[in-house]
PDB file of C-alpha atoms and ligand atoms in Angstrom:
ATOM      1  CA  UNK W   8     -21.400  -9.484 -12.845  1.00 44.00           C
ATOM      2  CA  UNK W   9     -19.197  -7.270 -10.673  1.00 46.00           C
ATOM      3  CA  UNK W  10     -19.233  -8.232  -7.028  1.00 47.00           C
ATOM      4  CA  UNK W  11     -18.763  -4.568  -6.150  1.00 53.00           C
ATOM      5  CA  UNK W  12     -22.515  -4.213  -6.116  1.00 58.00           C
ATOM      6  CA  UNK W  13     -24.700  -3.241  -3.236  1.00 61.00           C
ATOM      7  CA  UNK W  14     -28.081  -4.844  -3.330  1.00 63.00           C
ATOM      8  CA  UNK W  15     -31.239  -4.436  -1.304  1.00 63.00           C
ATOM      9  CA  UNK W  16     -32.485  -7.141   1.015  1.00 63.00           C
ATOM     10  CA  UNK W  17     -35.741  -6.174   2.774  1.00 65.00           C
ATOM     11  CA  UNK W  18     -34.863  -2.530   2.284  1.00 65.00           C
ATOM     12  CA  UNK W  19     -31.346  -2.860   3.756  1.00 69.00           C
ATOM     13  CA  UNK W  20     -28.211  -2.300   1.662  1.00 67.00           C
ATOM     14  CA  UNK W  21     -25.969  -5.378   1.637  1.00 76.00           C
ATOM     15  CA  UNK W  22     -22.507  -5.483   0.071  1.00 83.00           C
ATOM     16  CA  UNK W  23     -22.083  -8.603  -2.027  1.00 92.00           C
ATOM     17  CA  UNK W  24     -19.283 -10.948  -1.005  1.00 96.00           C
ATOM     18  CA  UNK W  25     -15.839 -10.323  -2.451  1.00 98.00           C
ATOM     19  CA  UNK W  26     -14.048 -13.078  -4.340  1.00 98.00           C
ATOM     20  CA  UNK W  27     -10.702 -13.656  -2.624  1.00 98.00           C
ATOM     21  CA  UNK W  28      -7.857 -15.505  -4.323  1.00 98.00           C
ATOM     22  CA  UNK W  29      -4.844 -16.477  -2.208  1.00 98.00           C
ATOM     23  CA  UNK W  30      -1.359 -17.089  -3.578  1.00 98.00           C
ATOM     24  CA  UNK W  31       0.694 -19.144  -1.124  1.00 96.00           C
ATOM     25  CA  UNK W  32       3.840 -21.062  -1.923  1.00 93.00           C
ATOM     26  CA  UNK W  33       5.024 -22.266   1.474  1.00 96.00           C
ATOM     27  CA  UNK W  34       3.683 -23.215   4.892  1.00 98.00           C
ATOM     28  CA  UNK W  35       0.393 -21.389   4.377  1.00 98.00           C
ATOM     29  CA  UNK W  36      -0.271 -20.213   7.935  1.00 98.00           C
ATOM     30  CA  UNK W  37      -1.412 -16.751   6.788  1.00 98.00           C
ATOM     31  CA  UNK W  38      -3.617 -18.427   4.205  1.00 98.00           C
ATOM     32  CA  UNK W  39      -5.190 -20.425   7.049  1.00 98.00           C
ATOM     33  CA  UNK W  40      -5.699 -17.290   9.148  1.00 98.00           C
ATOM     34  CA  UNK W  41      -7.676 -15.737   6.280  1.00 98.00           C
ATOM     35  CA  UNK W  42      -9.623 -18.956   5.683  1.00 98.00           C
ATOM     36  CA  UNK W  43     -10.473 -19.163   9.408  1.00 98.00           C
ATOM     37  CA  UNK W  44     -11.697 -15.554   9.467  1.00 98.00           C
ATOM     38  CA  UNK W  45     -13.858 -16.163   6.384  1.00 98.00           C
ATOM     39  CA  UNK W  46     -15.225 -19.368   7.871  1.00 97.00           C
ATOM     40  CA  UNK W  47     -16.037 -17.570  11.130  1.00 98.00           C
ATOM     41  CA  UNK W  48     -18.023 -14.974   9.168  1.00 97.00           C
ATOM     42  CA  UNK W  49     -15.663 -12.127  10.078  1.00 98.00           C
ATOM     43  CA  UNK W  50     -14.911 -11.315   6.425  1.00 98.00           C
ATOM     44  CA  UNK W  51     -17.543 -10.414   3.851  1.00 97.00           C
ATOM     45  CA  UNK W  52     -15.951 -12.621   1.224  1.00 98.00           C
ATOM     46  CA  UNK W  53     -15.311 -16.113  -0.032  1.00 98.00           C
ATOM     47  CA  UNK W  54     -11.984 -17.714  -0.852  1.00 98.00           C
ATOM     48  CA  UNK W  55     -12.493 -18.858  -4.428  1.00 98.00           C
ATOM     49  CA  UNK W  56      -9.134 -20.595  -4.732  1.00 98.00           C
ATOM     50  CA  UNK W  57      -5.463 -20.812  -3.941  1.00 98.00           C
ATOM     51  CA  UNK W  58      -2.567 -20.661  -6.381  1.00 98.00           C
ATOM     52  CA  UNK W  59       0.881 -21.973  -5.513  1.00 98.00           C
ATOM     53  CA  UNK W  60       4.115 -21.584  -7.453  1.00 96.00           C
ATOM     54  CA  UNK W  61       5.508 -24.606  -5.618  1.00 96.00           C
ATOM     55  CA  UNK W  62       4.015 -28.093  -6.001  1.00 97.00           C
ATOM     56  CA  UNK W  63       5.457 -29.129  -2.628  1.00 97.00           C
ATOM     57  CA  UNK W  64       3.958 -26.245  -0.628  1.00 97.00           C
ATOM     58  CA  UNK W  65       2.388 -27.290   2.695  1.00 98.00           C
ATOM     59  CA  UNK W  66      -0.351 -24.805   1.835  1.00 98.00           C
ATOM     60  CA  UNK W  67      -1.616 -27.230  -0.837  1.00 98.00           C
ATOM     61  CA  UNK W  68      -2.151 -30.054   1.661  1.00 98.00           C
ATOM     62  CA  UNK W  69      -3.998 -27.616   3.922  1.00 98.00           C
ATOM     63  CA  UNK W  70      -6.272 -26.705   0.983  1.00 98.00           C
ATOM     64  CA  UNK W  71      -6.978 -30.351   0.258  1.00 98.00           C
ATOM     65  CA  UNK W  72      -8.010 -30.943   3.879  1.00 98.00           C
ATOM     66  CA  UNK W  73     -10.318 -27.917   3.824  1.00 97.00           C
ATOM     67  CA  UNK W  74     -11.779 -28.603   0.393  1.00 97.00           C
ATOM     68  CA  UNK W  75     -10.387 -25.384  -1.086  1.00 98.00           C
ATOM     69  CA  UNK W  76      -9.668 -25.423  -4.809  1.00 98.00           C
ATOM     70  CA  UNK W  77      -5.941 -25.076  -5.485  1.00 98.00           C
ATOM     71  CA  UNK W  78      -3.911 -24.752  -8.666  1.00 98.00           C
ATOM     72  CA  UNK W  79      -0.139 -25.079  -9.051  1.00 98.00           C
ATOM     73  CA  UNK W  80       1.620 -22.812 -11.525  1.00 98.00           C
ATOM     74  CA  UNK W  81       5.086 -24.211 -10.951  1.00 96.00           C
ATOM     75  CA  UNK W  82       7.757 -21.578 -11.481  1.00 94.00           C
ATOM     76  CA  UNK W  83      10.275 -24.343 -12.239  1.00 94.00           C
ATOM     77  CA  UNK W  84       8.252 -25.655 -15.198  1.00 95.00           C
ATOM     78  CA  UNK W  85       8.738 -22.393 -17.081  1.00 96.00           C
ATOM     79  CA  UNK W  86      12.072 -21.384 -18.545  1.00 95.00           C
ATOM     80  CA  UNK W  87      11.409 -17.639 -18.232  1.00 95.00           C
ATOM     81  CA  UNK W  88       9.694 -15.469 -15.663  1.00 94.00           C
ATOM     82  CA  UNK W  89       7.532 -13.871 -18.357  1.00 94.00           C
ATOM     83  CA  UNK W  90       6.061 -17.154 -19.646  1.00 96.00           C
ATOM     84  CA  UNK W  91       5.387 -18.251 -16.061  1.00 97.00           C
ATOM     85  CA  UNK W  92       3.701 -14.938 -15.303  1.00 96.00           C
ATOM     86  CA  UNK W  93       1.578 -15.154 -18.443  1.00 96.00           C
ATOM     87  CA  UNK W  94       0.200 -18.468 -17.198  1.00 97.00           C
ATOM     88  CA  UNK W  95      -0.159 -17.094 -13.672  1.00 97.00           C
ATOM     89  CA  UNK W  96      -2.131 -14.151 -15.021  1.00 97.00           C
ATOM     90  CA  UNK W  97      -4.403 -16.438 -17.038  1.00 97.00           C
ATOM     91  CA  UNK W  98      -5.078 -18.700 -14.048  1.00 98.00           C
ATOM     92  CA  UNK W  99      -5.629 -15.739 -11.714  1.00 98.00           C
ATOM     93  CA  UNK W 100      -8.041 -14.093 -14.145  1.00 97.00           C
ATOM     94  CA  UNK W 101     -10.006 -17.329 -14.502  1.00 98.00           C
ATOM     95  CA  UNK W 102     -10.951 -17.033 -10.804  1.00 98.00           C
ATOM     96  CA  UNK W 103     -12.347 -13.511 -11.407  1.00 98.00           C
ATOM     97  CA  UNK W 104     -10.965 -12.270  -8.088  1.00 98.00           C
ATOM     98  CA  UNK W 105     -11.881  -8.993  -6.432  1.00 98.00           C
ATOM     99  CA  UNK W 106      -8.845  -9.346  -4.178  1.00 98.00           C
ATOM    100  CA  UNK W 107      -5.596 -11.299  -4.462  1.00 98.00           C
ATOM    101  CA  UNK W 108      -3.767 -12.020  -1.193  1.00 98.00           C
ATOM    102  CA  UNK W 109      -0.107 -12.926  -1.397  1.00 98.00           C
ATOM    103  CA  UNK W 110       0.648 -15.050   1.648  1.00 98.00           C
ATOM    104  CA  UNK W 111       4.226 -16.244   1.592  1.00 95.00           C
ATOM    105  CA  UNK W 112       4.339 -15.947  -2.202  1.00 94.00           C
ATOM    106  CA  UNK W 113       8.017 -15.184  -2.675  1.00 87.00           C
ATOM    107  CA  UNK W 114       8.059 -13.636  -6.153  1.00 92.00           C
ATOM    108  CA  UNK W 115       8.088 -10.060  -7.388  1.00 92.00           C
ATOM    109  CA  UNK W 116       5.277  -9.527  -9.853  1.00 94.00           C
ATOM    110  CA  UNK W 117       5.946  -7.553 -13.022  1.00 93.00           C
ATOM    111  CA  UNK W 118       4.118  -4.378 -13.943  1.00 94.00           C
ATOM    112  CA  UNK W 119       1.865  -6.122 -16.468  1.00 92.00           C
ATOM    113  CA  UNK W 120       0.575  -8.378 -13.706  1.00 95.00           C
ATOM    114  CA  UNK W 121       0.339  -5.567 -11.145  1.00 96.00           C
ATOM    115  CA  UNK W 122      -1.411  -3.254 -13.632  1.00 95.00           C
ATOM    116  CA  UNK W 123      -4.092  -5.848 -14.285  1.00 96.00           C
ATOM    117  CA  UNK W 124      -5.034  -5.913 -10.574  1.00 97.00           C
ATOM    118  CA  UNK W 125      -3.591  -2.666  -9.192  1.00 94.00           C
ATOM    119  CA  UNK W 126      -5.061  -1.766  -5.798  1.00 96.00           C
ATOM    120  CA  UNK W 127      -6.466  -5.275  -5.487  1.00 98.00           C
ATOM    121  CA  UNK W 128      -3.298  -7.233  -4.586  1.00 98.00           C
ATOM    122  CA  UNK W 129      -2.171  -7.362  -0.953  1.00 98.00           C
ATOM    123  CA  UNK W 130       0.959  -8.809   0.606  1.00 98.00           C
ATOM    124  CA  UNK W 131       2.121  -9.432   4.149  1.00 98.00           C
ATOM    125  CA  UNK W 132       5.724  -8.859   5.114  1.00 98.00           C
ATOM    126  CA  UNK W 133       7.374  -9.684   8.467  1.00 98.00           C
ATOM    127  CA  UNK W 134       8.891  -6.284   9.247  1.00 98.00           C
ATOM    128  CA  UNK W 135       7.828  -2.698   9.751  1.00 98.00           C
ATOM    129  CA  UNK W 136       8.308  -1.517   6.177  1.00 98.00           C
ATOM    130  CA  UNK W 137      10.130   0.319   4.743  1.00 98.00           C
ATOM    131  CA  UNK W 138      12.679  -1.312   7.077  1.00 98.00           C
ATOM    132  CA  UNK W 139      14.001  -4.715   6.106  1.00 98.00           C
ATOM    133  CA  UNK W 140      12.298  -5.539   2.783  1.00 98.00           C
ATOM    134  CA  UNK W 141      13.095  -8.750   0.930  1.00 96.00           C
ATOM    135  CA  UNK W 142      14.179 -12.096   2.251  1.00 96.00           C
ATOM    136  CA  UNK W 143      14.833 -13.018   5.897  1.00 98.00           C
ATOM    137  CA  UNK W 144      13.324  -9.815   7.274  1.00 98.00           C
ATOM    138  CA  UNK W 145      13.342 -11.135  10.845  1.00 98.00           C
ATOM    139  CA  UNK W 146      17.057 -12.006  10.635  1.00 98.00           C
ATOM    140  CA  UNK W 147      17.779  -8.570   9.169  1.00 98.00           C
ATOM    141  CA  UNK W 148      15.988  -6.951  12.140  1.00 98.00           C
ATOM    142  CA  UNK W 149      17.866  -9.023  14.750  1.00 98.00           C
ATOM    143  CA  UNK W 150      21.222  -8.377  13.083  1.00 98.00           C
ATOM    144  CA  UNK W 151      20.577  -4.653  12.789  1.00 98.00           C
ATOM    145  CA  UNK W 152      19.762  -4.464  16.490  1.00 98.00           C
ATOM    146  CA  UNK W 153      16.385  -2.735  16.300  1.00 98.00           C
ATOM    147  CA  UNK W 154      14.310  -2.798  19.496  1.00 98.00           C
ATOM    148  CA  UNK W 155      10.941  -2.950  17.746  1.00 98.00           C
ATOM    149  CA  UNK W 156       9.905  -4.863  14.652  1.00 98.00           C
ATOM    150  CA  UNK W 157       6.585  -6.210  13.407  1.00 98.00           C
ATOM    151  CA  UNK W 158       4.609  -6.874  10.270  1.00 98.00           C
ATOM    152  CA  UNK W 159       3.065  -4.887   7.440  1.00 98.00           C
ATOM    153  CA  UNK W 160       0.159  -5.531   5.110  1.00 98.00           C
ATOM    154  CA  UNK W 161       0.500  -3.467   1.958  1.00 98.00           C
ATOM    155  CA  UNK W 162      -0.868  -3.162  -1.543  1.00 98.00           C
ATOM    156  CA  UNK W 163       1.528  -4.606  -4.079  1.00 97.00           C
ATOM    157  CA  UNK W 164       3.347  -2.510  -6.640  1.00 96.00           C
ATOM    158  CA  UNK W 165       6.235  -3.419  -8.926  1.00 93.00           C
ATOM    159  CA  UNK W 166       8.877  -3.001  -6.227  1.00 94.00           C
ATOM    160  CA  UNK W 167      10.046  -5.375  -3.548  1.00 95.00           C
ATOM    161  CA  UNK W 168       7.759  -4.746  -0.535  1.00 97.00           C
ATOM    162  CA  UNK W 169       7.373  -1.081  -1.544  1.00 97.00           C
ATOM    163  CA  UNK W 170       3.614  -0.703  -2.095  1.00 97.00           C
ATOM    164  CA  UNK W 171       1.180   1.506  -0.124  1.00 98.00           C
ATOM    165  CA  UNK W 172       0.936   0.441   3.526  1.00 98.00           C
ATOM    166  CA  UNK W 173      -2.481  -0.679   4.760  1.00 98.00           C
ATOM    167  CA  UNK W 174      -1.852  -1.833   8.357  1.00 98.00           C
ATOM    168  CA  UNK W 175       1.134  -2.430  10.605  1.00 98.00           C
ATOM    169  CA  UNK W 176       1.600  -4.129  13.976  1.00 98.00           C
ATOM    170  CA  UNK W 177       4.665  -3.809  16.190  1.00 98.00           C
ATOM    171  CA  UNK W 178       6.329  -6.325  18.504  1.00 98.00           C
ATOM    172  CA  UNK W 179       9.344  -5.883  20.807  1.00 98.00           C
ATOM    173  CA  UNK W 180      12.692  -7.349  19.852  1.00 98.00           C
ATOM    174  CA  UNK W 181      14.087  -8.911  23.045  1.00 98.00           C
ATOM    175  CA  UNK W 182      17.750  -9.188  24.008  1.00 97.00           C
ATOM    176  CA  UNK W 183      17.955 -12.971  23.603  1.00 96.00           C
ATOM    177  CA  UNK W 184      16.043 -13.082  20.306  1.00 98.00           C
ATOM    178  CA  UNK W 185      17.282 -14.907  17.240  1.00 98.00           C
ATOM    179  CA  UNK W 186      15.535 -14.854  13.862  1.00 98.00           C
ATOM    180  CA  UNK W 187      13.291 -17.786  14.846  1.00 98.00           C
ATOM    181  CA  UNK W 188      12.038 -16.427  18.169  1.00 98.00           C
ATOM    182  CA  UNK W 189      11.360 -13.042  16.598  1.00 98.00           C
ATOM    183  CA  UNK W 190       9.645 -14.670  13.600  1.00 98.00           C
ATOM    184  CA  UNK W 191       7.333 -16.603  15.936  1.00 98.00           C
ATOM    185  CA  UNK W 192       6.379 -13.410  17.816  1.00 98.00           C
ATOM    186  CA  UNK W 193       5.746 -11.544  14.560  1.00 98.00           C
ATOM    187  CA  UNK W 194       3.782 -14.435  13.036  1.00 98.00           C
ATOM    188  CA  UNK W 195       1.179 -14.260  15.832  1.00 98.00           C
ATOM    189  CA  UNK W 196       0.555 -10.644  14.846  1.00 98.00           C
ATOM    190  CA  UNK W 197       0.506 -11.502  11.132  1.00 98.00           C
ATOM    191  CA  UNK W 198      -2.358 -13.911  11.758  1.00 98.00           C
ATOM    192  CA  UNK W 199      -4.447 -11.064  13.223  1.00 98.00           C
ATOM    193  CA  UNK W 200      -3.324  -8.273  10.917  1.00 98.00           C
ATOM    194  CA  UNK W 201      -3.845  -9.941   7.530  1.00 98.00           C
ATOM    195  CA  UNK W 202      -7.457 -11.026   8.148  1.00 98.00           C
ATOM    196  CA  UNK W 203      -8.176  -7.511   9.464  1.00 98.00           C
ATOM    197  CA  UNK W 204      -6.848  -5.896   6.271  1.00 98.00           C
ATOM    198  CA  UNK W 205      -8.867  -8.344   4.161  1.00 98.00           C
ATOM    199  CA  UNK W 206     -11.959  -7.600   6.268  1.00 98.00           C
ATOM    200  CA  UNK W 207     -11.599  -3.852   5.662  1.00 98.00           C
ATOM    201  CA  UNK W 208     -11.100  -4.354   1.918  1.00 98.00           C
ATOM    202  CA  UNK W 209     -14.131  -6.621   1.685  1.00 98.00           C
ATOM    203  CA  UNK W 210     -16.266  -3.979   3.407  1.00 97.00           C
ATOM    204  CA  UNK W 211     -15.011  -1.329   0.915  1.00 97.00           C
ATOM    205  CA  UNK W 212     -13.388   0.502   3.812  1.00 97.00           C
ATOM    206  CA  UNK W 213      -9.943   1.102   2.263  1.00 98.00           C
ATOM    207  CA  UNK W 214      -9.316   4.136   0.076  1.00 97.00           C
ATOM    208  CA  UNK W 215      -6.053   4.333  -1.855  1.00 96.00           C
ATOM    209  CA  UNK W 216      -4.776   7.834  -2.689  1.00 96.00           C
ATOM    210  CA  UNK W 217      -1.322   7.875  -4.250  1.00 93.00           C
ATOM    211  CA  UNK W 218       0.770   5.871  -1.873  1.00 95.00           C
ATOM    212  CA  UNK W 219      -1.481   6.479   1.120  1.00 98.00           C
ATOM    213  CA  UNK W 220      -4.202   4.153   2.286  1.00 98.00           C
ATOM    214  CA  UNK W 221      -7.056   5.594   4.329  1.00 98.00           C
ATOM    215  CA  UNK W 222      -9.307   3.491   6.519  1.00 96.00           C
ATOM    216  CA  UNK W 223     -12.935   4.626   6.133  1.00 96.00           C
TER     217      UNK W 223
HETATM  218  C1  GAR T 308       5.288 -14.986   6.609  1.00 86.38           C
HETATM  219  O1  GAR T 308       6.059 -14.672   7.740  1.00 86.38           O
HETATM  220  C2  GAR T 308       5.231 -13.794   5.661  1.00 86.38           C
HETATM  221  O2  GAR T 308       5.169 -12.576   6.332  1.00 86.38           O
HETATM  222  C3  GAR T 308       6.528 -13.963   4.922  1.00 86.38           C
HETATM  223  O3  GAR T 308       6.642 -15.332   4.689  1.00 86.38           O
HETATM  224  C4  GAR T 308       5.986 -16.033   5.742  1.00 86.38           C
HETATM  225  C5  GAR T 308       4.999 -16.978   5.120  1.00 86.38           C
HETATM  226  O4  GAR T 308       4.455 -17.798   6.120  1.00 86.38           O
HETATM  227  N1  GAR T 308       6.532 -13.210   3.686  1.00 86.38           N
HETATM  228  C6  GAR T 308       7.582 -12.568   3.219  1.00 86.38           C
HETATM  229  O5  GAR T 308       8.672 -12.579   3.760  1.00 86.38           O
HETATM  230  C7  GAR T 308       7.323 -11.785   1.939  1.00 86.38           C
HETATM  231  N2  GAR T 308       8.393 -10.908   1.643  1.00 86.38           N
HETATM  232  P1  GAR T 308       3.131 -18.610   5.857  1.00 86.38           P
HETATM  233  O6  GAR T 308       3.356 -19.377   4.550  1.00 86.38           O
HETATM  234  O7  GAR T 308       3.019 -19.534   7.036  1.00 86.38           O
HETATM  235  O8  GAR T 308       2.009 -17.636   5.749  1.00 86.38           O
END
């Protein structure tokens, strides 16, 4: 049954909990921020599982400690991107997610994957998009000499960090910053921004029109 249903409890409309699937292939700190917000009751959802493309991801150990179901779809075990993605799609679908959160999942998804879940896949990126997409966004910002950077949560499309922007948070870039000090400052904001975007989605408070996202 769709979890998009409102149901009545003692005459009050209640939105059923969204099924959240997280894809995390590295450290997993954004994954933890979402898990913490769910656990604290700030998000009307449940994390039904975590998928990693990397069997050595720290995120997997964090899942084990928290009792979260995790599945590895190892990119290196597949000779082509399309066979890997076919398996990824099958595993994702088996979780019946309402929302997929990419959290340090460093792969560009093809249009067949994106089409299957369009408007229901989010990503977090450590820059103020459309500036500095792709790898090492914090280093790109320091080297360019910008005075302000930040992070962006966006819906995923076929491009690299090009999808409709949901929320952004800015931080200053200080004179003595290197990529690591800036990354640490941005990461603190990421851990607030991503759970907030997930919270809004799970309360049906995001409306996507073309490439614009409106907060209801
Ligand atoms: C985060 O800074 C996230 O914004 C970035 O990878 C890091 C993952 O950290 N993502 C990208 O650069 C995507 N283009 P985490 O595994 O601790 O959440």
